[in-house]
C-alpha atoms as one frame of an Amber mdcrd trajectory, in Angstrom:
protein
  59.984 -34.383 -99.294  60.421 -31.209 -97.302  57.658 -29.635 -95.289  56.494
 -26.290 -96.574  58.387 -23.263 -95.344  56.420 -20.045 -95.014  56.325 -16.970
 -92.874  54.285 -17.477 -89.745  51.741 -15.812 -87.520  51.709 -16.680 -83.809
  48.273 -16.959 -82.264  47.150 -18.021 -78.804  45.031 -21.149 -78.703  42.203
 -21.957 -76.338  44.692 -23.590 -73.944  46.925 -20.530 -73.849  49.521 -22.334
 -75.966  51.078 -20.657 -78.958  50.187 -22.306 -82.251  51.943 -21.449 -85.482
  49.889 -20.740 -88.551  51.376 -20.211 -91.976  50.759 -16.692 -93.216  53.232
 -15.100 -95.584  52.430 -15.216 -99.237  48.730 -15.836 -98.642  47.103 -12.596
 -97.623  49.459 -10.582 -99.761  48.416 -12.208-103.023  47.396  -9.814-105.749
  44.380 -11.854-106.735  41.872 -13.596-104.521  42.063 -17.368-104.143  38.917
 -19.421-103.552  39.324 -22.830-101.938  36.526 -25.366-102.242  35.840 -27.603
 -99.255  33.299 -30.432 -99.309  32.395 -31.688 -95.834  30.129 -34.194 -94.123
  27.169 -33.243 -91.953  27.344 -34.419 -88.349  24.130 -32.708 -87.279  20.702
 -34.290 -86.978  18.694 -31.174 -87.883  19.046 -27.878 -89.720  19.629 -26.173
 -86.380  22.877 -28.030 -85.715  23.988 -28.740 -89.274  27.736 -28.781 -89.813
  27.137 -26.025 -92.358  26.675 -23.639 -89.422  29.936 -24.744 -87.843  31.851
 -24.225 -91.075  30.152 -20.902 -91.837  31.232 -19.488 -88.471  34.761 -20.856
 -88.807  35.148 -19.547 -92.366  33.843 -16.106 -91.414  36.545 -15.817 -88.760
  39.269 -17.112 -91.069  38.360 -14.863 -93.999  38.338 -11.812 -91.745  41.999
 -12.491 -90.977  42.914 -13.545 -94.536  41.302 -11.096 -96.995  43.023 -12.709
 -99.992  41.419 -16.107 -99.459  37.801 -17.239 -99.726  36.576 -20.635 -98.521
  33.574 -22.133-100.326  32.083 -24.889 -98.158  29.437 -27.383 -99.286  28.062
 -29.821 -96.707  26.456 -33.151 -97.662  24.865 -35.869 -95.530  26.855 -38.986
 -94.749  24.563 -40.828 -97.147  25.888 -38.707-100.022  29.294 -37.261 -99.159
  31.611 -40.037-100.340  29.653 -40.520-103.580  29.603 -36.772-104.280  33.354
 -36.448-103.854  33.989 -39.505-106.009  31.807 -38.035-108.766  33.762 -34.768
-108.599  37.068 -36.620-108.784  35.889 -38.803-111.671  34.776 -35.674-113.525
  38.261 -34.217-113.160  37.087 -31.466-110.828  38.020 -32.448-107.264  37.586
 -29.973-104.412  40.668 -28.509-102.805  39.720 -30.270 -99.573  37.264 -33.037
 -98.744  36.247 -34.144 -95.256  35.082 -37.706 -95.860  35.026 -41.279 -94.591
  38.013 -42.761 -96.460  41.147 -41.591 -98.205  43.369 -44.506 -99.217  42.022
 -45.031-102.739  42.713 -41.385-103.606  46.173 -41.625-102.074  46.906 -44.762
-104.098  46.131 -42.803-107.282  48.496 -40.005-106.229  45.674 -37.461-106.076
  46.366 -36.163-102.572  48.909 -33.931-100.924  50.867 -35.609 -98.180  50.037
 -34.233 -94.746  53.522 -32.759 -94.504  53.003 -30.977 -97.830  50.325 -28.789
 -96.289  50.366 -28.850 -92.492  52.888 -27.021 -90.346  55.151 -29.257 -88.293
  53.458 -28.500 -84.916  49.997 -29.247 -86.311  50.949 -32.547 -87.926  52.888
 -33.605 -84.826  49.892 -32.764 -82.645  47.549 -35.486 -83.859  46.698 -38.336
 -81.474  49.240 -41.020 -82.403  46.790 -43.823 -83.208  44.811 -41.544 -85.481
  47.863 -40.206 -87.278  49.126 -43.744 -87.895  45.740 -44.792 -89.277  46.044
 -41.968 -91.805  49.157 -43.495 -93.375  49.630 -45.461 -96.586  52.986 -47.271
 -96.719  54.268 -45.114 -93.888  53.243 -41.772 -95.411  50.368 -39.765 -93.936
  47.722 -38.667 -96.425  44.606 -38.854 -94.265  44.376 -36.113 -91.661  42.047
 -37.217 -88.828  39.154 -34.821 -88.439  36.766 -36.482 -85.987  37.085 -39.571
 -83.825  35.046 -41.776 -81.551  35.356 -44.913 -79.477  32.879 -47.480 -78.137
  31.909 -48.518 -74.633  29.260 -50.852 -73.254  26.012 -49.064 -72.409  23.613
 -50.656 -69.943  20.109 -49.759 -68.760  20.405 -48.975 -65.051  16.711 -49.533
 -64.352  16.641 -52.949 -65.997  19.851 -53.949 -64.218  18.445 -52.874 -60.855
  15.239 -54.826 -61.456  17.263 -57.942 -62.330  19.591 -57.432 -59.345  22.773
 -57.487 -61.443  25.907 -55.388 -61.853  27.648 -54.285 -65.083  29.840 -56.986
 -66.659  33.610 -56.930 -66.942  34.034 -60.245 -68.789  32.211 -62.335 -71.375
  31.061 -64.715 -68.644  29.601 -61.777 -66.691  27.878 -60.479 -69.813  26.276
 -63.842 -70.539  25.114 -64.198 -66.933  23.656 -60.677 -66.952  21.896 -61.404
 -70.229  20.315 -64.535 -68.715  19.069 -62.507 -65.732  17.647 -59.807 -68.009
  15.903 -62.411 -70.137  14.330 -63.887 -67.001  12.872 -60.432 -66.285  11.322
 -60.280 -69.750  13.759 -57.818 -71.304  13.238 -57.801 -75.068  16.912 -57.509
 -76.024  19.143 -58.681 -73.145  22.152 -57.910 -75.351  21.578 -56.177 -78.690
  23.962 -57.574 -81.328  23.691 -55.429 -84.487  25.366 -57.423 -87.244  23.050
 -56.041 -89.913  24.468 -54.374 -93.023  24.430 -50.803 -91.710  27.522 -51.059
 -89.492  28.319 -54.723 -88.940  32.024 -54.049 -89.360  32.013 -52.028 -86.125
  30.294 -54.574 -83.873  32.409 -57.309 -85.440  35.707 -55.559 -84.721  34.620
 -54.653 -81.187  34.020 -58.312 -80.415  37.182 -59.491 -82.181  39.298 -57.081
 -80.131  37.645 -58.204 -76.913  38.721 -61.752 -77.729  42.324 -60.806 -78.409
  41.965 -60.773 -82.195  41.134 -58.200 -84.825  41.011 -57.703 -88.569  44.791
 -57.688 -88.969  47.779 -59.174 -87.205  50.705 -57.333 -85.655  52.340 -56.709
 -89.047  49.147 -55.499 -90.712  48.239 -58.656 -92.641  44.576 -59.641 -92.700
  43.868 -62.357 -90.130  40.082 -62.433 -90.137  39.874 -66.220 -89.694  42.462
 -66.329 -86.894  41.885 -68.822 -84.061  41.068 -65.923 -81.717  38.360 -64.569
 -84.023  36.884 -68.030 -84.631  36.735 -68.587 -80.865  35.057 -65.209 -80.365
  32.280 -65.829 -82.864  31.820 -69.409 -81.716  31.290 -68.075 -78.188  28.859
 -65.419 -79.436  26.817 -68.014 -81.297  26.816 -70.646 -78.550  26.492 -68.468
 -75.460  24.345 -65.544 -76.614  22.542 -66.091 -79.909  21.664 -69.780 -79.552
  20.430 -69.117 -76.001  18.042 -66.447 -77.278  19.793 -63.636 -75.419  20.072
 -61.219 -78.366  16.426 -60.371 -78.908  13.644 -61.081 -81.405  15.494 -59.722
 -84.465  18.236 -61.924 -85.867  21.645 -60.254 -85.506  22.109 -60.373 -89.298
  18.942 -58.257 -89.651  19.531 -55.849 -86.755  21.077 -52.529 -87.754  22.930
 -50.237 -85.366  20.385 -47.394 -85.653  17.538 -49.769 -84.788  19.489 -51.162
 -81.832  20.109 -47.624 -80.549  16.422 -46.785 -80.946  15.454 -49.921 -79.030
  17.845 -48.942 -76.226  16.275 -45.487 -76.085  12.860 -47.147 -75.828  13.978
 -49.141 -72.780  13.933 -52.486 -74.611  17.680 -53.252 -74.465  19.696 -54.310
 -71.448  23.177 -53.889 -72.937  24.850 -52.914 -76.193  28.030 -51.370 -77.556
  27.569 -47.671 -78.284  29.341 -44.470 -79.196  28.782 -40.972 -77.738  25.708
 -40.092 -79.801  23.755 -42.777 -77.943  23.973 -40.647 -74.794  21.748 -37.943
 -76.295  19.388 -40.435 -77.927  18.827 -42.263 -74.632  18.678 -39.127 -72.480
  15.965 -37.627 -74.709  13.784 -40.645 -73.931  14.557 -40.524 -70.209  16.522
 -43.764 -70.111  18.846 -44.025 -67.123  22.017 -45.582 -68.442  25.535 -46.371
 -67.366  28.720 -46.950 -69.355  31.604 -49.341 -68.704  34.619 -50.486 -70.725
  34.033 -53.317 -73.160  34.021 -56.712 -71.420  36.714 -59.077 -72.675  37.263
 -62.802 -72.740  38.811 -62.945 -69.275  38.143 -59.456 -67.958  38.056 -55.908
 -69.263  39.068 -55.789 -72.938  42.658 -54.683 -73.505  41.648 -52.803 -76.650
  38.549 -51.198 -78.090  37.297 -49.936 -81.420  38.300 -46.473 -82.515  36.750
 -44.765 -85.527  37.955 -41.706 -87.412  36.800 -39.566 -90.311  39.312 -37.837
 -92.530  40.322 -34.531 -94.035  42.029 -34.784 -97.415  43.736 -32.207 -99.630
  43.634 -32.771-103.401  46.613 -31.687-105.499  44.939 -30.874-108.799  44.046
 -27.220-108.173  47.333 -26.351-106.517  46.982 -23.692-103.767  49.145 -25.787
-101.436  50.123 -22.812 -99.294  46.573 -21.528 -98.929  45.205 -24.994 -98.160
  47.888 -25.449 -95.515  47.149 -22.098 -93.885  43.465 -22.888 -93.660  43.978
 -26.407 -92.316  46.361 -25.145 -89.646  43.524 -22.843 -88.573  40.986 -25.685
 -88.677  43.180 -27.759 -86.373  43.701 -25.072 -83.726  42.620 -26.250 -80.273
  39.770 -23.761 -80.191  38.221 -25.091 -83.389  38.884 -28.768 -82.668  37.232
 -28.453 -79.255  34.275 -26.485 -80.610  33.535 -29.121 -83.230  33.998 -32.043
 -80.838  31.719 -30.512 -78.222  29.030 -29.607 -80.733  28.717 -33.171 -82.023
  29.769 -35.311 -79.020  32.945 -36.475 -80.729  36.509 -36.867 -79.525  39.291
 -34.418 -80.411  41.879 -35.597 -82.903  44.744 -33.615 -81.375  46.577 -34.468
 -78.176  46.357 -30.953 -76.745  42.601 -30.708 -77.297  42.172 -34.203 -75.820
  44.076 -33.109 -72.744  41.859 -30.043 -72.403  38.713 -32.154 -72.721  39.909
 -34.683 -70.148  39.933 -32.029 -67.418  37.072 -29.701 -68.436  33.902 -30.064
 -66.357  31.689 -29.493 -69.394  33.150 -32.601 -71.048  32.700 -35.081 -68.198
  30.174 -37.180 -70.170  32.756 -37.812 -72.886  35.521 -38.888 -70.518  34.710
 -42.633 -70.658  35.154 -42.509 -74.420  38.247 -40.318 -74.205  39.854 -42.785
 -71.818  39.268 -45.592 -74.308  40.888 -43.655 -77.164  44.398 -44.456 -75.912
  43.511 -48.173 -76.009  41.749 -48.057 -79.337  42.482 -49.746 -82.649  41.063
 -48.416 -85.904  39.846 -50.113 -89.047  42.690 -50.844 -91.512  41.674 -47.800
 -93.547  45.167 -47.371 -94.981  44.528 -50.443 -97.131  42.823 -49.700-100.446
  41.279 -53.166-100.092  39.416 -52.180 -96.918  36.285 -50.894 -98.665  35.750
 -54.256-100.376  36.543 -56.213 -97.223  34.228 -54.059 -95.114  31.401 -54.596
 -97.607  31.920 -58.356 -97.442  31.853 -58.294 -93.635  28.531 -56.426 -93.729
  27.167 -58.994 -96.149  28.342 -62.195 -94.464  29.176 -61.840 -90.773  25.626
 -62.249 -89.495  25.601 -65.743 -91.002  28.367 -66.756 -88.583  25.966 -66.670
 -85.632  22.771 -67.695 -87.460  21.057 -71.011 -86.637  23.128 -73.734 -88.247
  25.849 -71.216 -89.046  29.535 -72.091 -88.977  31.667 -69.252 -87.606  34.919
 -70.728 -88.886  33.572 -71.186 -92.414  32.114 -67.684 -92.607  35.283 -66.044
 -91.320  37.306 -68.081 -93.824  35.078 -66.828 -96.658  35.671 -63.220 -95.586
  39.419 -63.911 -95.279  39.414 -65.213 -98.866  37.807 -61.955-100.002  40.391
 -59.976 -98.055  43.350 -61.920 -99.472  42.090 -61.516-103.019  41.330 -57.813
-102.577  44.744 -57.185-101.021  46.616 -58.938-103.805  44.868 -56.718-106.323
  46.392 -53.532-104.895
């Protein structure tokens, strides 16, 4: 399939580089086109709602493209995926949806390919790991919109009191947790394997042990020897030794773990950039280091991305492409990332962030992005597998639990779900 060919407008990006935006045939239309975009809210209050970001961006775009209107509706993350699914099921999908997953829509042939809508420079500009994660059977349908990685946060005050230094290996982490426990720290290491986001903590630990959800050819390997060893170590060396706090890991959700860290009750935990603001608001002095691994610093870490999709039903391929090229300009990518403490999804914006003084707090996460692995979101089975992980994985480290058996149960779910594609 050929990429779209349109006339172009050259504009100067925030880095002084020339970006190419499609233009001909859009503003000259005889009748106005309205594109509907449904997007997720990354803000935590009305003051910083994503609606404000989109309103400002759309105002600028419409001023330059009088023949096109962009109608943006923003929903919370609790509602966005359900709302879009309801629209699709009703036969009235939006032109664009910025959501958490894309592969099921791609499997039903409801989406434009990325190269149907994006100009060549824009599509080629995505961070490589993120672009690859947006592919189904080698074709990109999911366009990365926001990304994040994880690092180990630690409470500097609690570490100083215990006379310890940040860990670089599992053995270090266990020793630090013992020292924190001896000082009466409530959660020496917070291990959130509760249903809210257990799939994230699980993958972070699997990667640190040399495993992961899939093998090198993309086949599920959830019960691999590496993953069994990782969860056996977690159970024996942290949970069974009462180093993970008063709430059982299966009952501890990520939001509660973050809140406990902000209250000064947690020595260490895996966190993403939003934890910086949460902790700073409460006056917690914290540090960040790369994820400890089995024998030293982990060779890989968890990356997470959210996705922009373009639905085919309403047509307007040219207009959608023009607008998305504008959305992915360095200026707009950087503005969004800085507003919500997220990582840019384009290489040029990432490069700009890595050297800008205003972004120094995000550099530890940006550094990890090149080492990151993402969930297998290109598999339509992933939603079912992720749900099963959230349901079961906490049992692997529970008293009397059997890590190998639990991981085998999840692998059975994954194999069955995959064969049903």
